[in-house]
């Protein structure tokens, strides 16, 4: 029998460096939502790539920040767990970046006992001499890391990085069934798709005060019927989400439904409602309900 490789490859870095774009490029499916806003990813999401003789379990994590409230503490706990079970660590930076926003995390990377691939992303936006300066800078900062310039958006050097990851993985049987794409349930992707549309269309604090709860998910042969609630923290936010005569909420629903039909490859009927759940981001019980603080 051929030798089989398997392992966990965890992607960490500052907000907005392209971690979710990279994982989606590896997996070939849109598992992580992608927007131009920081702190888009709240949970640690696994994306599984299978071959005849390998299984790579990629982990997309929230961008590293100094937490200001309970939800952000939970997000940073997800990053800490990514250090604990990694077989290969992908430390992702972008052109012009100097270090992680948390020095303790940066020290962990510099002193890591596991292989670290330092990926300089968004090189399609840079000139060659700047890229060369960046490579030299990071070689001094993290001397134990392998440095790979990439463009996750343009898929440049992604295949080469993937092949290097396979070479570094330990020999092991698969951790998940070979036909499994992720560790998350279907309702999670409904929630994230709706949240992506809110991040896209609303400004300031609104997207960060929102959580989605898919209360109903019924699938039959031809259609999936979903009922989801958009939680906000204040009545004023509820009015903004709904918009004039419901126009803003309708736009979110139409765009989310189209994406969900592509994701599930089936007709979708989506009902959206908005409820006030005061200060849920600072309430440990509510955070546990939404899948955070799962220690």
PDB file of C-alpha atoms in Angstrom:
ATOM      1  CA  UNK A   1       0.000   0.000   0.000  1.00  0.00           C
ATOM      2  CA  UNK A   2       1.102   3.562  -0.695  1.00  0.00           C
ATOM      3  CA  UNK A   3       2.039   5.701   2.277  1.00  0.00           C
ATOM      4  CA  UNK A   4      -0.692   8.146   3.307  1.00  0.00           C
ATOM      5  CA  UNK A   5      -0.032  11.651   4.635  1.00  0.00           C
ATOM      6  CA  UNK A   6      -2.426  13.726   6.726  1.00  0.00           C
ATOM      7  CA  UNK A   7      -2.231  16.761   8.954  1.00  0.00           C
ATOM      8  CA  UNK A   8      -3.498  20.134  10.099  1.00  0.00           C
ATOM      9  CA  UNK A   9      -2.289  23.252   8.284  1.00  0.00           C
ATOM     10  CA  UNK A  10      -3.292  26.397  10.123  1.00  0.00           C
ATOM     11  CA  UNK A  11      -3.378  29.863   8.549  1.00  0.00           C
ATOM     12  CA  UNK A  12      -2.727  32.836  10.837  1.00  0.00           C
ATOM     13  CA  UNK A  13      -2.008  36.529  10.349  1.00  0.00           C
ATOM     14  CA  UNK A  14      -3.326  40.040  10.843  1.00  0.00           C
ATOM     15  CA  UNK A  15      -6.853  40.968   9.706  1.00  0.00           C
ATOM     16  CA  UNK A  16      -7.391  41.398   5.956  1.00  0.00           C
ATOM     17  CA  UNK A  17      -4.142  39.814   4.730  1.00  0.00           C
ATOM     18  CA  UNK A  18      -6.043  37.279   2.587  1.00  0.00           C
ATOM     19  CA  UNK A  19      -6.280  34.183   4.819  1.00  0.00           C
ATOM     20  CA  UNK A  20      -9.841  33.314   3.773  1.00  0.00           C
ATOM     21  CA  UNK A  21      -9.072  33.894   0.085  1.00  0.00           C
ATOM     22  CA  UNK A  22      -6.120  31.521   0.364  1.00  0.00           C
ATOM     23  CA  UNK A  23      -8.059  28.751   2.101  1.00  0.00           C
ATOM     24  CA  UNK A  24     -10.856  28.968  -0.448  1.00  0.00           C
ATOM     25  CA  UNK A  25      -8.229  28.739  -3.208  1.00  0.00           C
ATOM     26  CA  UNK A  26      -6.756  25.590  -1.631  1.00  0.00           C
ATOM     27  CA  UNK A  27     -10.140  23.941  -1.046  1.00  0.00           C
ATOM     28  CA  UNK A  28     -11.753  25.012  -4.318  1.00  0.00           C
ATOM     29  CA  UNK A  29     -14.963  26.001  -2.511  1.00  0.00           C
ATOM     30  CA  UNK A  30     -16.123  29.200  -0.860  1.00  0.00           C
ATOM     31  CA  UNK A  31     -16.080  28.109   2.784  1.00  0.00           C
ATOM     32  CA  UNK A  32     -14.821  31.344   4.364  1.00  0.00           C
ATOM     33  CA  UNK A  33     -16.551  34.633   3.700  1.00  0.00           C
ATOM     34  CA  UNK A  34     -14.448  37.357   2.140  1.00  0.00           C
ATOM     35  CA  UNK A  35     -15.014  41.108   2.386  1.00  0.00           C
ATOM     36  CA  UNK A  36     -12.827  44.215   2.487  1.00  0.00           C
ATOM     37  CA  UNK A  37     -13.710  44.759   6.167  1.00  0.00           C
ATOM     38  CA  UNK A  38     -11.446  43.636   8.991  1.00  0.00           C
ATOM     39  CA  UNK A  39     -12.513  40.859  11.389  1.00  0.00           C
ATOM     40  CA  UNK A  40     -14.696  39.155   8.776  1.00  0.00           C
ATOM     41  CA  UNK A  41     -13.799  35.678  10.056  1.00  0.00           C
ATOM     42  CA  UNK A  42     -15.077  35.041  13.596  1.00  0.00           C
ATOM     43  CA  UNK A  43     -14.743  31.269  13.903  1.00  0.00           C
ATOM     44  CA  UNK A  44     -12.016  28.784  13.160  1.00  0.00           C
ATOM     45  CA  UNK A  45     -13.192  27.038   9.990  1.00  0.00           C
ATOM     46  CA  UNK A  46     -11.738  23.797   8.631  1.00  0.00           C
ATOM     47  CA  UNK A  47     -11.472  23.116   4.899  1.00  0.00           C
ATOM     48  CA  UNK A  48     -10.480  19.580   3.923  1.00  0.00           C
ATOM     49  CA  UNK A  49      -8.575  18.707   0.735  1.00  0.00           C
ATOM     50  CA  UNK A  50      -8.337  14.999  -0.138  1.00  0.00           C
ATOM     51  CA  UNK A  51      -6.157  13.044  -2.548  1.00  0.00           C
ATOM     52  CA  UNK A  52      -5.550   9.320  -2.957  1.00  0.00           C
ATOM     53  CA  UNK A  53      -2.539   9.438  -0.645  1.00  0.00           C
ATOM     54  CA  UNK A  54      -3.101  12.617   1.404  1.00  0.00           C
ATOM     55  CA  UNK A  55      -5.585  14.629   3.445  1.00  0.00           C
ATOM     56  CA  UNK A  56      -4.832  18.272   4.257  1.00  0.00           C
ATOM     57  CA  UNK A  57      -7.016  19.924   6.895  1.00  0.00           C
ATOM     58  CA  UNK A  58      -6.693  23.676   6.417  1.00  0.00           C
ATOM     59  CA  UNK A  59      -7.801  25.969   9.214  1.00  0.00           C
ATOM     60  CA  UNK A  60      -8.814  29.572   8.567  1.00  0.00           C
ATOM     61  CA  UNK A  61      -8.633  31.667  11.738  1.00  0.00           C
ATOM     62  CA  UNK A  62      -9.750  35.177  12.728  1.00  0.00           C
ATOM     63  CA  UNK A  63      -7.242  37.943  12.097  1.00  0.00           C
ATOM     64  CA  UNK A  64      -5.042  38.644  15.107  1.00  0.00           C
ATOM     65  CA  UNK A  65      -6.127  41.696  17.110  1.00  0.00           C
ATOM     66  CA  UNK A  66      -5.898  42.950  20.692  1.00  0.00           C
ATOM     67  CA  UNK A  67      -9.405  42.029  21.958  1.00  0.00           C
ATOM     68  CA  UNK A  68     -11.693  44.763  23.290  1.00  0.00           C
ATOM     69  CA  UNK A  69     -14.808  42.762  24.263  1.00  0.00           C
ATOM     70  CA  UNK A  70     -15.886  39.193  24.992  1.00  0.00           C
ATOM     71  CA  UNK A  71     -16.543  38.154  21.376  1.00  0.00           C
ATOM     72  CA  UNK A  72     -13.044  39.259  20.344  1.00  0.00           C
ATOM     73  CA  UNK A  73     -11.518  37.309  23.263  1.00  0.00           C
ATOM     74  CA  UNK A  74     -13.302  34.217  21.930  1.00  0.00           C
ATOM     75  CA  UNK A  75     -11.957  34.913  18.435  1.00  0.00           C
ATOM     76  CA  UNK A  76      -8.379  35.080  19.765  1.00  0.00           C
ATOM     77  CA  UNK A  77      -8.925  31.794  21.642  1.00  0.00           C
ATOM     78  CA  UNK A  78      -9.616  30.269  18.219  1.00  0.00           C
ATOM     79  CA  UNK A  79      -6.222  31.543  17.037  1.00  0.00           C
ATOM     80  CA  UNK A  80      -4.455  30.116  20.121  1.00  0.00           C
ATOM     81  CA  UNK A  81      -5.943  26.685  19.398  1.00  0.00           C
ATOM     82  CA  UNK A  82      -4.508  26.894  15.865  1.00  0.00           C
ATOM     83  CA  UNK A  83      -0.997  26.872  17.361  1.00  0.00           C
ATOM     84  CA  UNK A  84      -1.724  23.816  19.472  1.00  0.00           C
ATOM     85  CA  UNK A  85      -2.648  21.239  16.812  1.00  0.00           C
ATOM     86  CA  UNK A  86      -0.785  22.436  13.696  1.00  0.00           C
ATOM     87  CA  UNK A  87       1.517  20.136  11.727  1.00  0.00           C
ATOM     88  CA  UNK A  88       2.419  23.047   9.423  1.00  0.00           C
ATOM     89  CA  UNK A  89       1.861  26.739  10.156  1.00  0.00           C
ATOM     90  CA  UNK A  90       1.144  29.254   7.392  1.00  0.00           C
ATOM     91  CA  UNK A  91       2.001  32.741   8.609  1.00  0.00           C
ATOM     92  CA  UNK A  92       0.490  35.151   6.121  1.00  0.00           C
ATOM     93  CA  UNK A  93       1.592  38.774   5.666  1.00  0.00           C
ATOM     94  CA  UNK A  94       1.002  41.334   2.959  1.00  0.00           C
ATOM     95  CA  UNK A  95       3.361  43.681   1.201  1.00  0.00           C
ATOM     96  CA  UNK A  96       4.434  46.495   3.549  1.00  0.00           C
ATOM     97  CA  UNK A  97       3.495  44.717   6.760  1.00  0.00           C
ATOM     98  CA  UNK A  98       5.993  44.609   9.643  1.00  0.00           C
ATOM     99  CA  UNK A  99       4.660  42.272  12.369  1.00  0.00           C
ATOM    100  CA  UNK A 100       1.632  40.718  14.016  1.00  0.00           C
ATOM    101  CA  UNK A 101      -0.553  43.018  16.087  1.00  0.00           C
ATOM    102  CA  UNK A 102       0.109  40.830  19.134  1.00  0.00           C
ATOM    103  CA  UNK A 103       3.785  40.349  20.077  1.00  0.00           C
ATOM    104  CA  UNK A 104       3.120  37.125  22.029  1.00  0.00           C
ATOM    105  CA  UNK A 105       1.711  35.461  18.903  1.00  0.00           C
ATOM    106  CA  UNK A 106       4.668  36.752  16.870  1.00  0.00           C
ATOM    107  CA  UNK A 107       7.128  35.283  19.397  1.00  0.00           C
ATOM    108  CA  UNK A 108       5.312  31.936  19.151  1.00  0.00           C
ATOM    109  CA  UNK A 109       5.826  31.927  15.385  1.00  0.00           C
ATOM    110  CA  UNK A 110       9.519  32.849  15.657  1.00  0.00           C
ATOM    111  CA  UNK A 111      10.091  30.077  18.194  1.00  0.00           C
ATOM    112  CA  UNK A 112       7.862  27.475  16.559  1.00  0.00           C
ATOM    113  CA  UNK A 113       9.057  23.871  16.635  1.00  0.00           C
ATOM    114  CA  UNK A 114       6.862  22.978  13.621  1.00  0.00           C
ATOM    115  CA  UNK A 115       7.499  24.013   9.989  1.00  0.00           C
ATOM    116  CA  UNK A 116       6.480  27.621   9.242  1.00  0.00           C
ATOM    117  CA  UNK A 117       5.781  28.811   5.711  1.00  0.00           C
ATOM    118  CA  UNK A 118       5.763  32.601   5.656  1.00  0.00           C
ATOM    119  CA  UNK A 119       3.568  33.703   2.752  1.00  0.00           C
ATOM    120  CA  UNK A 120       3.964  37.247   1.448  1.00  0.00           C
ATOM    121  CA  UNK A 121       0.565  37.877  -0.126  1.00  0.00           C
ATOM    122  CA  UNK A 122      -0.766  40.464  -2.603  1.00  0.00           C
ATOM    123  CA  UNK A 123       2.478  40.589  -4.574  1.00  0.00           C
ATOM    124  CA  UNK A 124       0.374  41.422  -7.661  1.00  0.00           C
ATOM    125  CA  UNK A 125       0.040  44.928  -6.145  1.00  0.00           C
ATOM    126  CA  UNK A 126       3.806  45.417  -5.682  1.00  0.00           C
ATOM    127  CA  UNK A 127       6.930  46.144  -7.693  1.00  0.00           C
ATOM    128  CA  UNK A 128       9.788  43.618  -7.840  1.00  0.00           C
ATOM    129  CA  UNK A 129      12.353  45.653  -5.856  1.00  0.00           C
ATOM    130  CA  UNK A 130       9.843  46.157  -3.009  1.00  0.00           C
ATOM    131  CA  UNK A 131       9.113  42.427  -2.942  1.00  0.00           C
ATOM    132  CA  UNK A 132      12.849  41.660  -2.739  1.00  0.00           C
ATOM    133  CA  UNK A 133      13.182  44.075   0.206  1.00  0.00           C
ATOM    134  CA  UNK A 134      10.249  42.365   1.922  1.00  0.00           C
ATOM    135  CA  UNK A 135      11.769  38.903   1.471  1.00  0.00           C
ATOM    136  CA  UNK A 136      15.038  40.101   3.052  1.00  0.00           C
ATOM    137  CA  UNK A 137      13.138  41.769   5.910  1.00  0.00           C
ATOM    138  CA  UNK A 138      11.157  38.637   6.774  1.00  0.00           C
ATOM    139  CA  UNK A 139      14.219  36.388   6.490  1.00  0.00           C
ATOM    140  CA  UNK A 140      15.732  38.420   9.340  1.00  0.00           C
ATOM    141  CA  UNK A 141      12.499  38.585  11.357  1.00  0.00           C
ATOM    142  CA  UNK A 142      11.621  34.864  11.168  1.00  0.00           C
ATOM    143  CA  UNK A 143      14.884  33.107  10.214  1.00  0.00           C
ATOM    144  CA  UNK A 144      13.406  29.633  10.703  1.00  0.00           C
ATOM    145  CA  UNK A 145      10.597  30.124   8.189  1.00  0.00           C
ATOM    146  CA  UNK A 146      10.432  29.267   4.484  1.00  0.00           C
ATOM    147  CA  UNK A 147       9.359  32.356   2.547  1.00  0.00           C
ATOM    148  CA  UNK A 148       6.966  32.115  -0.408  1.00  0.00           C
ATOM    149  CA  UNK A 149       5.676  35.173  -2.306  1.00  0.00           C
ATOM    150  CA  UNK A 150       2.075  34.554  -3.455  1.00  0.00           C
ATOM    151  CA  UNK A 151      -1.101  36.162  -4.728  1.00  0.00           C
ATOM    152  CA  UNK A 152      -4.052  34.255  -3.268  1.00  0.00           C
ATOM    153  CA  UNK A 153      -6.487  36.330  -5.323  1.00  0.00           C
ATOM    154  CA  UNK A 154      -4.674  35.649  -8.619  1.00  0.00           C
ATOM    155  CA  UNK A 155      -3.789  32.053  -7.633  1.00  0.00           C
ATOM    156  CA  UNK A 156      -0.096  32.801  -8.153  1.00  0.00           C
ATOM    157  CA  UNK A 157       2.270  30.299  -6.468  1.00  0.00           C
ATOM    158  CA  UNK A 158      -0.669  28.707  -4.588  1.00  0.00           C
ATOM    159  CA  UNK A 159      -0.119  25.310  -6.259  1.00  0.00           C
ATOM    160  CA  UNK A 160       3.599  25.396  -5.392  1.00  0.00           C
ATOM    161  CA  UNK A 161       2.829  26.178  -1.742  1.00  0.00           C
ATOM    162  CA  UNK A 162       0.283  23.338  -1.657  1.00  0.00           C
ATOM    163  CA  UNK A 163       2.884  20.874  -2.983  1.00  0.00           C
ATOM    164  CA  UNK A 164       5.356  22.041  -0.332  1.00  0.00           C
ATOM    165  CA  UNK A 165       2.713  21.502   2.364  1.00  0.00           C
ATOM    166  CA  UNK A 166       2.173  17.908   1.171  1.00  0.00           C
ATOM    167  CA  UNK A 167       5.927  17.291   1.396  1.00  0.00           C
ATOM    168  CA  UNK A 168       5.983  18.536   5.007  1.00  0.00           C
ATOM    169  CA  UNK A 169       2.980  16.557   6.278  1.00  0.00           C
ATOM    170  CA  UNK A 170       3.557  13.545   8.533  1.00  0.00           C
ATOM    171  CA  UNK A 171       2.528  10.041   7.551  1.00  0.00           C
ATOM    172  CA  UNK A 172      -0.910   9.397   9.048  1.00  0.00           C
ATOM    173  CA  UNK A 173      -4.315   7.961   8.144  1.00  0.00           C
ATOM    174  CA  UNK A 174      -7.089  10.443   7.230  1.00  0.00           C
ATOM    175  CA  UNK A 175      -8.717  12.244  10.164  1.00  0.00           C
ATOM    176  CA  UNK A 176     -12.041  12.754   8.346  1.00  0.00           C
ATOM    177  CA  UNK A 177     -14.034  10.748   5.771  1.00  0.00           C
ATOM    178  CA  UNK A 178     -12.534  11.253   2.312  1.00  0.00           C
ATOM    179  CA  UNK A 179     -15.695  12.841   0.900  1.00  0.00           C
ATOM    180  CA  UNK A 180     -15.939  15.464   3.665  1.00  0.00           C
ATOM    181  CA  UNK A 181     -15.249  19.098   2.758  1.00  0.00           C
ATOM    182  CA  UNK A 182     -15.446  20.793   6.163  1.00  0.00           C
ATOM    183  CA  UNK A 183     -16.187  20.211   9.842  1.00  0.00           C
ATOM    184  CA  UNK A 184     -19.016  22.752   9.869  1.00  0.00           C
ATOM    185  CA  UNK A 185     -22.753  21.914   9.507  1.00  0.00           C
ATOM    186  CA  UNK A 186     -24.863  23.263   6.647  1.00  0.00           C
ATOM    187  CA  UNK A 187     -26.581  25.869   8.836  1.00  0.00           C
ATOM    188  CA  UNK A 188     -23.190  27.431   9.601  1.00  0.00           C
ATOM    189  CA  UNK A 189     -22.717  28.276   5.904  1.00  0.00           C
ATOM    190  CA  UNK A 190     -26.219  29.729   5.701  1.00  0.00           C
ATOM    191  CA  UNK A 191     -25.351  31.994   8.645  1.00  0.00           C
ATOM    192  CA  UNK A 192     -22.014  33.025   7.151  1.00  0.00           C
ATOM    193  CA  UNK A 193     -23.475  33.747   3.699  1.00  0.00           C
ATOM    194  CA  UNK A 194     -26.088  36.077   5.196  1.00  0.00           C
ATOM    195  CA  UNK A 195     -23.450  37.739   7.403  1.00  0.00           C
ATOM    196  CA  UNK A 196     -21.242  38.318   4.361  1.00  0.00           C
ATOM    197  CA  UNK A 197     -24.039  40.301   2.668  1.00  0.00           C
ATOM    198  CA  UNK A 198     -24.475  42.416   5.797  1.00  0.00           C
ATOM    199  CA  UNK A 199     -20.734  43.127   5.902  1.00  0.00           C
ATOM    200  CA  UNK A 200     -20.966  44.132   2.245  1.00  0.00           C
ATOM    201  CA  UNK A 201     -23.947  46.495   2.460  1.00  0.00           C
ATOM    202  CA  UNK A 202     -23.868  48.095   5.936  1.00  0.00           C
ATOM    203  CA  UNK A 203     -21.352  50.504   7.425  1.00  0.00           C
ATOM    204  CA  UNK A 204     -19.687  51.362  10.731  1.00  0.00           C
ATOM    205  CA  UNK A 205     -20.718  49.243  13.723  1.00  0.00           C
ATOM    206  CA  UNK A 206     -23.719  47.469  12.163  1.00  0.00           C
ATOM    207  CA  UNK A 207     -21.898  44.404  10.681  1.00  0.00           C
ATOM    208  CA  UNK A 208     -20.014  43.784  13.927  1.00  0.00           C
ATOM    209  CA  UNK A 209     -23.189  43.954  16.047  1.00  0.00           C
ATOM    210  CA  UNK A 210     -24.862  41.226  13.960  1.00  0.00           C
ATOM    211  CA  UNK A 211     -25.103  37.466  14.481  1.00  0.00           C
ATOM    212  CA  UNK A 212     -27.168  35.045  12.397  1.00  0.00           C
ATOM    213  CA  UNK A 213     -29.191  32.098  13.707  1.00  0.00           C
ATOM    214  CA  UNK A 214     -30.693  29.716  11.132  1.00  0.00           C
ATOM    215  CA  UNK A 215     -33.673  28.366  13.048  1.00  0.00           C
ATOM    216  CA  UNK A 216     -35.127  26.143  10.314  1.00  0.00           C
ATOM    217  CA  UNK A 217     -33.460  24.131   7.546  1.00  0.00           C
ATOM    218  CA  UNK A 218     -35.700  21.663   5.694  1.00  0.00           C
ATOM    219  CA  UNK A 219     -34.451  19.926   2.568  1.00  0.00           C
ATOM    220  CA  UNK A 220     -36.482  17.863   0.134  1.00  0.00           C
ATOM    221  CA  UNK A 221     -35.736  16.602  -3.357  1.00  0.00           C
ATOM    222  CA  UNK A 222     -36.122  19.915  -5.203  1.00  0.00           C
ATOM    223  CA  UNK A 223     -35.810  22.748  -2.672  1.00  0.00           C
ATOM    224  CA  UNK A 224     -34.259  23.753   0.665  1.00  0.00           C
ATOM    225  CA  UNK A 225     -36.442  25.920   2.901  1.00  0.00           C
ATOM    226  CA  UNK A 226     -34.577  28.093   5.403  1.00  0.00           C
ATOM    227  CA  UNK A 227     -35.652  30.512   8.097  1.00  0.00           C
ATOM    228  CA  UNK A 228     -32.916  32.695   9.592  1.00  0.00           C
ATOM    229  CA  UNK A 229     -32.927  35.391  12.253  1.00  0.00           C
ATOM    230  CA  UNK A 230     -30.545  38.361  12.137  1.00  0.00           C
ATOM    231  CA  UNK A 231     -29.667  39.321  15.719  1.00  0.00           C
ATOM    232  CA  UNK A 232     -28.712  42.931  16.490  1.00  0.00           C
ATOM    233  CA  UNK A 233     -27.930  44.657  19.791  1.00  0.00           C
ATOM    234  CA  UNK A 234     -30.225  47.711  19.600  1.00  0.00           C
ATOM    235  CA  UNK A 235     -33.595  48.782  18.155  1.00  0.00           C
ATOM    236  CA  UNK A 236     -31.928  51.467  16.022  1.00  0.00           C
ATOM    237  CA  UNK A 237     -29.769  48.766  14.391  1.00  0.00           C
ATOM    238  CA  UNK A 238     -32.872  46.711  13.642  1.00  0.00           C
ATOM    239  CA  UNK A 239     -34.366  49.634  11.713  1.00  0.00           C
ATOM    240  CA  UNK A 240     -31.180  50.121   9.703  1.00  0.00           C
ATOM    241  CA  UNK A 241     -30.985  46.408   8.805  1.00  0.00           C
ATOM    242  CA  UNK A 242     -34.602  46.383   7.600  1.00  0.00           C
ATOM    243  CA  UNK A 243     -34.384  49.685   5.696  1.00  0.00           C
ATOM    244  CA  UNK A 244     -37.153  51.748   4.103  1.00  0.00           C
ATOM    245  CA  UNK A 245     -40.174  49.483   3.552  1.00  0.00           C
ATOM    246  CA  UNK A 246     -37.914  46.459   4.041  1.00  0.00           C
ATOM    247  CA  UNK A 247     -35.763  47.244   0.970  1.00  0.00           C
ATOM    248  CA  UNK A 248     -32.371  46.726   2.661  1.00  0.00           C
ATOM    249  CA  UNK A 249     -33.352  43.397   4.211  1.00  0.00           C
ATOM    250  CA  UNK A 250     -34.802  42.229   0.890  1.00  0.00           C
ATOM    251  CA  UNK A 251     -31.504  42.963  -0.890  1.00  0.00           C
ATOM    252  CA  UNK A 252     -29.597  40.890   1.683  1.00  0.00           C
ATOM    253  CA  UNK A 253     -32.085  38.042   1.260  1.00  0.00           C
ATOM    254  CA  UNK A 254     -31.963  38.015  -2.548  1.00  0.00           C
ATOM    255  CA  UNK A 255     -28.141  38.052  -2.709  1.00  0.00           C
ATOM    256  CA  UNK A 256     -27.767  35.418   0.028  1.00  0.00           C
ATOM    257  CA  UNK A 257     -30.307  33.132  -1.649  1.00  0.00           C
ATOM    258  CA  UNK A 258     -28.418  33.282  -4.971  1.00  0.00           C
ATOM    259  CA  UNK A 259     -25.123  32.335  -3.289  1.00  0.00           C
ATOM    260  CA  UNK A 260     -26.761  29.553  -1.282  1.00  0.00           C
ATOM    261  CA  UNK A 261     -28.290  28.075  -4.431  1.00  0.00           C
ATOM    262  CA  UNK A 262     -24.787  27.887  -5.921  1.00  0.00           C
ATOM    263  CA  UNK A 263     -23.347  26.408  -2.711  1.00  0.00           C
ATOM    264  CA  UNK A 264     -26.027  23.712  -2.298  1.00  0.00           C
ATOM    265  CA  UNK A 265     -26.696  23.297  -6.042  1.00  0.00           C
ATOM    266  CA  UNK A 266     -30.411  23.359  -5.345  1.00  0.00           C
ATOM    267  CA  UNK A 267     -33.331  25.827  -5.264  1.00  0.00           C
ATOM    268  CA  UNK A 268     -33.485  27.761  -1.976  1.00  0.00           C
ATOM    269  CA  UNK A 269     -36.383  29.500  -0.235  1.00  0.00           C
ATOM    270  CA  UNK A 270     -34.984  31.893   2.399  1.00  0.00           C
ATOM    271  CA  UNK A 271     -36.986  33.828   4.993  1.00  0.00           C
ATOM    272  CA  UNK A 272     -35.194  36.522   7.014  1.00  0.00           C
ATOM    273  CA  UNK A 273     -36.259  38.149  10.266  1.00  0.00           C
ATOM    274  CA  UNK A 274     -34.558  40.699  12.533  1.00  0.00           C
ATOM    275  CA  UNK A 275     -34.557  40.541  16.353  1.00  0.00           C
ATOM    276  CA  UNK A 276     -32.888  42.572  19.093  1.00  0.00           C
ATOM    277  CA  UNK A 277     -30.615  40.581  21.422  1.00  0.00           C
ATOM    278  CA  UNK A 278     -29.125  43.225  23.711  1.00  0.00           C
ATOM    279  CA  UNK A 279     -25.347  43.213  24.179  1.00  0.00           C
ATOM    280  CA  UNK A 280     -24.948  39.642  22.909  1.00  0.00           C
ATOM    281  CA  UNK A 281     -21.262  40.279  22.078  1.00  0.00           C
ATOM    282  CA  UNK A 282     -20.449  40.742  25.775  1.00  0.00           C
ATOM    283  CA  UNK A 283     -22.665  37.961  27.128  1.00  0.00           C
ATOM    284  CA  UNK A 284     -20.797  34.638  27.633  1.00  0.00           C
ATOM    285  CA  UNK A 285     -24.051  32.626  27.630  1.00  0.00           C
ATOM    286  CA  UNK A 286     -25.166  34.133  24.320  1.00  0.00           C
ATOM    287  CA  UNK A 287     -21.689  33.645  22.827  1.00  0.00           C
ATOM    288  CA  UNK A 288     -21.782  29.950  23.726  1.00  0.00           C
ATOM    289  CA  UNK A 289     -25.195  29.690  22.086  1.00  0.00           C
ATOM    290  CA  UNK A 290     -23.711  31.078  18.850  1.00  0.00           C
ATOM    291  CA  UNK A 291     -20.748  28.680  18.935  1.00  0.00           C
ATOM    292  CA  UNK A 292     -18.109  30.904  20.573  1.00  0.00           C
ATOM    293  CA  UNK A 293     -16.258  30.253  23.851  1.00  0.00           C
ATOM    294  CA  UNK A 294     -16.186  26.527  23.129  1.00  0.00           C
ATOM    295  CA  UNK A 295     -13.206  25.721  25.342  1.00  0.00           C
TER     296      UNK A 295
END
